[in-house]
PDB file of C-alpha atoms in Angstrom:
ATOM      1  CA  MET A 475       5.759  30.542   1.484  1.00 46.00           C
ATOM      2  CA  GLY A 476       4.370  32.415   4.419  1.00 47.00           C
ATOM      3  CA  ASP A 477       3.258  30.921   7.690  1.00 52.00           C
ATOM      4  CA  SER A 478      -0.409  31.547   6.708  1.00 49.00           C
ATOM      5  CA  LYS A 479      -0.143  28.924   3.956  1.00 66.00           C
ATOM      6  CA  ARG A 480       1.381  26.273   6.170  1.00 69.00           C
ATOM      7  CA  ILE A 481      -0.703  23.190   6.837  1.00 74.00           C
ATOM      8  CA  SER A 482      -1.121  22.035  10.413  1.00 76.00           C
ATOM      9  CA  VAL A 483       0.059  18.420  10.298  1.00 76.00           C
ATOM     10  CA  HIS A 484      -1.131  17.921  13.861  1.00 77.00           C
ATOM     11  CA  ARG A 485      -4.643  18.994  12.838  1.00 78.00           C
ATOM     12  CA  LEU A 486      -4.611  16.760   9.756  1.00 78.00           C
ATOM     13  CA  LEU A 487      -3.739  13.782  11.950  1.00 76.00           C
ATOM     14  CA  GLY A 488      -6.725  14.413  14.204  1.00 74.00           C
ATOM     15  CA  GLU A 489      -5.118  16.372  17.073  1.00 74.00           C
ATOM     16  CA  GLY A 490      -5.340  13.306  19.306  1.00 77.00           C
ATOM     17  CA  LEU A 491      -3.051  10.732  20.839  1.00 81.00           C
ATOM     18  CA  VAL A 492      -2.049   9.333  17.445  1.00 81.00           C
ATOM     19  CA  ALA A 493      -1.011  12.780  16.223  1.00 81.00           C
ATOM     20  CA  ASP A 494       1.004  13.405  19.393  1.00 84.00           C
ATOM     21  CA  VAL A 495       2.828  10.081  19.027  1.00 84.00           C
ATOM     22  CA  VAL A 496       3.515  10.404  15.288  1.00 84.00           C
ATOM     23  CA  LEU A 497       4.821  13.966  15.651  1.00 84.00           C
ATOM     24  CA  TRP A 498       6.855  13.034  18.751  1.00 86.00           C
ATOM     25  CA  LYS A 499       4.943  15.477  20.950  1.00 86.00           C
ATOM     26  CA  ASN A 500       4.256  12.478  23.181  1.00 85.00           C
ATOM     27  CA  TRP A 501       7.828  11.227  23.025  1.00 88.00           C
ATOM     28  CA  ARG A 502       7.263   8.448  25.546  1.00 90.00           C
ATOM     29  CA  GLY A 503       4.549   6.935  23.365  1.00 88.00           C
ATOM     30  CA  ALA A 504       6.685   7.333  20.241  1.00 89.00           C
ATOM     31  CA  VAL A 505       9.681   5.664  21.896  1.00 92.00           C
ATOM     32  CA  ALA A 506       7.465   2.855  23.231  1.00 91.00           C
ATOM     33  CA  LEU A 507       6.012   2.275  19.749  1.00 90.00           C
ATOM     34  CA  LEU A 508       9.455   2.300  18.131  1.00 91.00           C
ATOM     35  CA  VAL A 509      11.030  -0.023  20.693  1.00 93.00           C
ATOM     36  CA  SER A 510       8.111  -2.458  20.756  1.00 91.00           C
ATOM     37  CA  SER A 511       7.822  -2.656  16.955  1.00 90.00           C
ATOM     38  CA  THR A 512      11.596  -3.104  16.617  1.00 92.00           C
ATOM     39  CA  THR A 513      11.589  -5.829  19.280  1.00 90.00           C
ATOM     40  CA  LEU A 514       8.713  -7.714  17.640  1.00 88.00           C
ATOM     41  CA  TRP A 515      10.297  -7.425  14.204  1.00 89.00           C
ATOM     42  CA  TYR A 516      13.609  -8.744  15.546  1.00 89.00           C
ATOM     43  CA  LEU A 517      11.963 -11.647  17.378  1.00 86.00           C
ATOM     44  CA  PHE A 518       9.927 -12.823  14.388  1.00 85.00           C
ATOM     45  CA  GLU A 519      12.284 -11.974  11.526  1.00 84.00           C
ATOM     46  CA  ARG A 520      15.802 -12.348  12.896  1.00 81.00           C
ATOM     47  CA  ALA A 521      15.475 -14.639  15.900  1.00 81.00           C
ATOM     48  CA  GLY A 522      13.033 -16.936  14.098  1.00 79.00           C
ATOM     49  CA  TYR A 523      10.454 -16.846  16.893  1.00 80.00           C
ATOM     50  CA  ASN A 524       7.037 -18.266  15.999  1.00 81.00           C
ATOM     51  CA  PHE A 525       4.113 -15.841  16.294  1.00 80.00           C
ATOM     52  CA  LEU A 526       1.697 -18.388  17.736  1.00 83.00           C
ATOM     53  CA  SER A 527       4.240 -19.551  20.309  1.00 84.00           C
ATOM     54  CA  PHE A 528       5.003 -15.948  21.256  1.00 83.00           C
ATOM     55  CA  VAL A 529       1.324 -15.101  21.824  1.00 85.00           C
ATOM     56  CA  ALA A 530       0.757 -18.302  23.800  1.00 90.00           C
ATOM     57  CA  ASN A 531       3.797 -17.677  26.032  1.00 88.00           C
ATOM     58  CA  VAL A 532       2.825 -14.054  26.677  1.00 88.00           C
ATOM     59  CA  VAL A 533      -0.747 -14.998  27.605  1.00 91.00           C
ATOM     60  CA  LEU A 534       0.539 -17.843  29.768  1.00 93.00           C
ATOM     61  CA  LEU A 535       2.901 -15.488  31.594  1.00 92.00           C
ATOM     62  CA  LEU A 536       0.127 -12.944  32.179  1.00 89.00           C
ATOM     63  CA  VAL A 537      -2.257 -15.601  33.488  1.00 89.00           C
ATOM     64  CA  LEU A 538       0.350 -16.930  35.929  1.00 91.00           C
ATOM     65  CA  ILE A 539       1.247 -13.434  37.132  1.00 88.00           C
ATOM     66  CA  LEU A 540      -2.407 -12.534  37.721  1.00 84.00           C
ATOM     67  CA  PHE A 541      -3.121 -15.864  39.435  1.00 86.00           C
ATOM     68  CA  PHE A 542      -0.226 -15.648  41.897  1.00 86.00           C
ATOM     69  CA  TRP A 543      -0.847 -11.923  42.430  1.00 83.00           C
ATOM     70  CA  ALA A 544      -4.461 -12.655  43.403  1.00 81.00           C
ATOM     71  CA  LYS A 545      -3.374 -15.513  45.707  1.00 82.00           C
ATOM     72  CA  ALA A 546      -0.710 -13.381  47.384  1.00 83.00           C
ATOM     73  CA  ALA A 547      -3.135 -10.488  47.782  1.00 77.00           C
ATOM     74  CA  ASN A 548      -5.637 -12.801  49.475  1.00 76.00           C
ATOM     75  CA  LEU A 549      -3.034 -14.143  51.896  1.00 79.00           C
ATOM     76  CA  LEU A 550      -1.429 -10.773  52.688  1.00 77.00           C
ATOM     77  CA  ASN A 551      -4.673  -8.771  52.719  1.00 77.00           C
ATOM     78  CA  ARG A 552      -3.512  -6.699  49.776  1.00 76.00           C
ATOM     79  CA  PRO A 553      -5.689  -5.259  47.004  1.00 76.00           C
ATOM     80  CA  LEU A 554      -6.411  -7.464  44.005  1.00 71.00           C
ATOM     81  CA  PRO A 555      -4.866  -6.771  40.576  1.00 69.00           C
ATOM     82  CA  PRO A 556      -6.303  -3.528  39.129  1.00 70.00           C
ATOM     83  CA  LEU A 557      -8.026  -5.074  36.110  1.00 67.00           C
ATOM     84  CA  PRO A 558     -10.523  -3.011  34.104  1.00 63.00           C
ATOM     85  CA  ASP A 559     -13.885  -4.350  32.982  1.00 63.00           C
ATOM     86  CA  LEU A 560     -12.920  -6.990  30.435  1.00 65.00           C
ATOM     87  CA  GLU A 561     -15.735  -6.359  27.978  1.00 75.00           C
ATOM     88  CA  ILE A 562     -16.314  -4.526  24.709  1.00 76.00           C
ATOM     89  CA  SER A 563     -18.941  -1.820  24.869  1.00 78.00           C
ATOM     90  CA  GLU A 564     -21.731  -1.482  22.313  1.00 84.00           C
ATOM     91  CA  GLU A 565     -20.439   2.005  21.468  1.00 84.00           C
ATOM     92  CA  THR A 566     -17.048   0.584  20.451  1.00 82.00           C
ATOM     93  CA  ILE A 567     -18.699  -2.075  18.281  1.00 88.00           C
ATOM     94  CA  ALA A 568     -20.888   0.592  16.639  1.00 88.00           C
ATOM     95  CA  ARG A 569     -17.852   2.777  15.838  1.00 86.00           C
ATOM     96  CA  VAL A 570     -15.971  -0.169  14.324  1.00 87.00           C
ATOM     97  CA  ALA A 571     -19.036  -1.174  12.302  1.00 90.00           C
ATOM     98  CA  ASP A 572     -19.454   2.390  10.989  1.00 88.00           C
ATOM     99  CA  ALA A 573     -15.797   2.550   9.956  1.00 85.00           C
ATOM    100  CA  LEU A 574     -16.027  -0.834   8.194  1.00 90.00           C
ATOM    101  CA  GLN A 575     -19.197   0.275   6.428  1.00 91.00           C
ATOM    102  CA  ILE A 576     -17.481   3.410   5.074  1.00 90.00           C
ATOM    103  CA  TRP A 577     -14.485   1.442   3.735  1.00 88.00           C
ATOM    104  CA  MET A 578     -16.663  -1.296   2.219  1.00 91.00           C
ATOM    105  CA  ASN A 579     -18.851   1.296   0.499  1.00 91.00           C
ATOM    106  CA  ARG A 580     -15.751   2.936  -0.962  1.00 88.00           C
ATOM    107  CA  VAL A 581     -14.509  -0.394  -2.317  1.00 88.00           C
ATOM    108  CA  LEU A 582     -17.931  -1.190  -3.785  1.00 89.00           C
ATOM    109  CA  SER A 583     -18.115   2.283  -5.335  1.00 89.00           C
ATOM    110  CA  VAL A 584     -14.754   1.762  -7.040  1.00 86.00           C
ATOM    111  CA  ALA A 585     -15.857  -1.659  -8.282  1.00 87.00           C
ATOM    112  CA  HIS A 586     -19.090  -0.121  -9.616  1.00 86.00           C
ATOM    113  CA  ASP A 587     -17.220   2.624 -11.470  1.00 84.00           C
ATOM    114  CA  ILE A 588     -14.897   0.066 -13.067  1.00 83.00           C
ATOM    115  CA  ALA A 589     -17.443  -2.630 -13.940  1.00 84.00           C
ATOM    116  CA  ILE A 590     -20.558  -0.557 -14.712  1.00 84.00           C
ATOM    117  CA  GLU A 591     -19.323   2.905 -15.596  1.00 77.00           C
ATOM    118  CA  ARG A 592     -16.255   1.464 -17.399  1.00 78.00           C
ATOM    119  CA  ASN A 593     -13.942   4.088 -15.938  1.00 78.00           C
ATOM    120  CA  LEU A 594     -10.701   3.279 -17.760  1.00 78.00           C
ATOM    121  CA  PHE A 595      -8.418   5.581 -15.786  1.00 79.00           C
ATOM    122  CA  LEU A 596      -9.768   4.411 -12.431  1.00 82.00           C
ATOM    123  CA  CYS A 597      -9.178   0.834 -13.587  1.00 85.00           C
ATOM    124  CA  LEU A 598      -5.595   1.703 -14.538  1.00 84.00           C
ATOM    125  CA  GLN A 599      -5.057   3.347 -11.136  1.00 85.00           C
ATOM    126  CA  VAL A 600      -6.354   0.272  -9.292  1.00 88.00           C
ATOM    127  CA  VAL A 601      -4.259  -2.063 -11.447  1.00 89.00           C
ATOM    128  CA  GLY A 602      -1.176   0.098 -10.892  1.00 88.00           C
ATOM    129  CA  GLY A 603      -1.740   0.225  -7.133  1.00 88.00           C
ATOM    130  CA  LEU A 604      -2.243  -3.539  -6.895  1.00 89.00           C
ATOM    131  CA  TRP A 605       0.869  -4.102  -9.000  1.00 90.00           C
ATOM    132  CA  VAL A 606       2.928  -1.897  -6.668  1.00 88.00           C
ATOM    133  CA  ILE A 607       1.600  -3.822  -3.639  1.00 84.00           C
ATOM    134  CA  SER A 608       2.415  -7.118  -5.346  1.00 86.00           C
ATOM    135  CA  PHE A 609       5.915  -5.897  -6.228  1.00 86.00           C
ATOM    136  CA  LEU A 610       6.595  -4.745  -2.661  1.00 80.00           C
ATOM    137  CA  GLY A 611       5.224  -8.033  -1.353  1.00 79.00           C
ATOM    138  CA  SER A 612       7.743  -9.908  -3.473  1.00 81.00           C
ATOM    139  CA  LEU A 613      10.582  -7.883  -1.902  1.00 82.00           C
ATOM    140  CA  PHE A 614       9.472  -7.953   1.738  1.00 79.00           C
ATOM    141  CA  ASN A 615       7.155 -10.100   3.808  1.00 81.00           C
ATOM    142  CA  PHE A 616       4.060  -8.731   5.532  1.00 83.00           C
ATOM    143  CA  LEU A 617       5.647  -8.126   8.940  1.00 85.00           C
ATOM    144  CA  THR A 618       8.600  -6.256   7.417  1.00 86.00           C
ATOM    145  CA  LEU A 619       6.190  -4.053   5.453  1.00 86.00           C
ATOM    146  CA  ILE A 620       4.330  -3.222   8.665  1.00 88.00           C
ATOM    147  CA  TYR A 621       7.613  -2.409  10.404  1.00 90.00           C
ATOM    148  CA  ILE A 622       8.669  -0.154   7.521  1.00 90.00           C
ATOM    149  CA  GLY A 623       5.267   1.537   7.716  1.00 89.00           C
ATOM    150  CA  VAL A 624       5.785   2.203  11.446  1.00 90.00           C
ATOM    151  CA  LEU A 625       9.234   3.688  10.797  1.00 91.00           C
ATOM    152  CA  LEU A 626       7.886   5.899   8.008  1.00 91.00           C
ATOM    153  CA  SER A 627       4.943   7.048  10.133  1.00 89.00           C
ATOM    154  CA  LEU A 628       7.345   8.081  12.895  1.00 88.00           C
ATOM    155  CA  SER A 629       9.683   9.957  10.543  1.00 89.00           C
ATOM    156  CA  LEU A 630       7.898  11.406   7.493  1.00 88.00           C
ATOM    157  CA  PRO A 631       5.253  13.507   9.329  1.00 87.00           C
ATOM    158  CA  VAL A 632       7.924  15.044  11.568  1.00 87.00           C
ATOM    159  CA  LEU A 633      10.165  15.868   8.604  1.00 88.00           C
ATOM    160  CA  TYR A 634       7.256  17.339   6.638  1.00 86.00           C
ATOM    161  CA  ASP A 635       6.141  19.431   9.616  1.00 84.00           C
ATOM    162  CA  LYS A 636       9.678  20.797  10.001  1.00 85.00           C
ATOM    163  CA  TYR A 637      10.570  21.336   6.309  1.00 85.00           C
ATOM    164  CA  GLN A 638       7.078  21.889   4.915  1.00 83.00           C
ATOM    165  CA  ASP A 639       7.920  24.890   2.723  1.00 82.00           C
ATOM    166  CA  GLN A 640      10.865  23.245   0.970  1.00 86.00           C
ATOM    167  CA  ILE A 641       9.000  19.959   0.482  1.00 84.00           C
ATOM    168  CA  ASP A 642       5.931  21.730  -0.935  1.00 82.00           C
ATOM    169  CA  ASP A 643       8.096  23.565  -3.481  1.00 85.00           C
ATOM    170  CA  ARG A 644       9.665  20.300  -4.665  1.00 88.00           C
ATOM    171  CA  LEU A 645       6.283  18.563  -4.770  1.00 85.00           C
ATOM    172  CA  CYS A 646       4.808  21.352  -6.904  1.00 87.00           C
ATOM    173  CA  VAL A 647       7.587  20.862  -9.476  1.00 88.00           C
ATOM    174  CA  VAL A 648       7.134  17.077  -9.483  1.00 88.00           C
ATOM    175  CA  HIS A 649       3.347  17.435  -9.705  1.00 86.00           C
ATOM    176  CA  GLY A 650       3.696  19.696 -12.737  1.00 86.00           C
ATOM    177  CA  ILE A 651       5.904  17.170 -14.527  1.00 88.00           C
ATOM    178  CA  ILE A 652       3.591  14.252 -13.688  1.00 86.00           C
ATOM    179  CA  HIS A 653       0.531  16.243 -14.772  1.00 82.00           C
ATOM    180  CA  LYS A 654       2.070  17.000 -18.172  1.00 85.00           C
ATOM    181  CA  GLN A 655       2.979  13.366 -18.736  1.00 84.00           C
ATOM    182  CA  HIS A 656      -0.489  12.277 -17.612  1.00 77.00           C
ATOM    183  CA  GLN A 657      -2.134  14.645 -20.079  1.00 81.00           C
ATOM    184  CA  LYS A 658       0.059  13.304 -22.904  1.00 81.00           C
ATOM    185  CA  ILE A 659      -0.782   9.690 -22.077  1.00 79.00           C
ATOM    186  CA  ARG A 660      -4.464  10.558 -21.703  1.00 75.00           C
ATOM    187  CA  SER A 661      -4.562  12.262 -25.102  1.00 78.00           C
ATOM    188  CA  ILE A 662      -2.804   9.280 -26.737  1.00 76.00           C
ATOM    189  CA  VAL A 663      -5.192   6.766 -25.186  1.00 70.00           C
ATOM    190  CA  LEU A 664      -8.294   8.799 -26.050  1.00 68.00           C
ATOM    191  CA  SER A 665      -7.084   9.302 -29.622  1.00 70.00           C
ATOM    192  CA  LYS A 666      -6.692   5.550 -30.125  1.00 66.00           C
ATOM    193  CA  ILE A 667     -10.033   4.480 -28.671  1.00 62.00           C
ATOM    194  CA  PRO A 668     -12.209   5.913 -31.549  1.00 54.00           C
ATOM    195  CA  LYS A 669      -9.857   4.368 -34.122  1.00 51.00           C
ATOM    196  CA  LEU A 670     -10.282   0.943 -32.574  1.00 44.00           C
ATOM    197  CA  SER A 671     -14.052   1.292 -32.500  1.00 46.00           C
ATOM    198  CA  SER A 672     -14.174   2.422 -36.143  1.00 46.00           C
ATOM    199  CA  LYS A 673     -12.068  -0.551 -37.227  1.00 46.00           C
ATOM    200  CA  GLU A 674     -14.382  -2.874 -35.361  1.00 49.00           C
ATOM    201  CA  LYS A 675     -17.382  -1.352 -37.128  1.00 47.00           C
ATOM    202  CA  LYS A 676     -15.716  -1.921 -40.562  1.00 48.00           C
ATOM    203  CA  VAL A 677     -14.990  -5.539 -39.684  1.00 49.00           C
ATOM    204  CA  GLN A 678     -18.580  -6.010 -38.646  1.00 49.00           C
TER     205      GLN A 678
END
């Protein structure tokens, strides 16, 4: 493949801070994310630390540091701790609400297509996806799944951006095989549906 057909992974990821971290362009942010996620996973999964106790101790430590910092600054005529405005703006709430509305509408649209439109293949896709999630949940707990997701997000985009041509060639072959099998299964299912309905009519 030529360079003209290459997909800009950085553009697909939004060309922002997240894209820079995931593609290791902002290597400090990527290292901080990797180290922090690894530390949290080790504390909760290996060391047996309780999440509620961890949050309480961290908040307690921050409160004590800020309190003594403010007291020392008052006694030594030093500036107070540089805290930002601790409030959530209406613009942030509106953006979160818009994002939640989009996702909820997508879920409701899928439910409508399954329940009202009786979309068999969409139903099978949802059932298959939920089964995969249930199977993975039986192998790993929620925190381990999140940690695996962080590791994959810090590795797969970089590998795809570097070896995009080779990966696309392999994916085209796999897609062709899956498409053929999907067409066979689809034809089998569609061929059996009229037979079932005709048998039901004879019974009636």
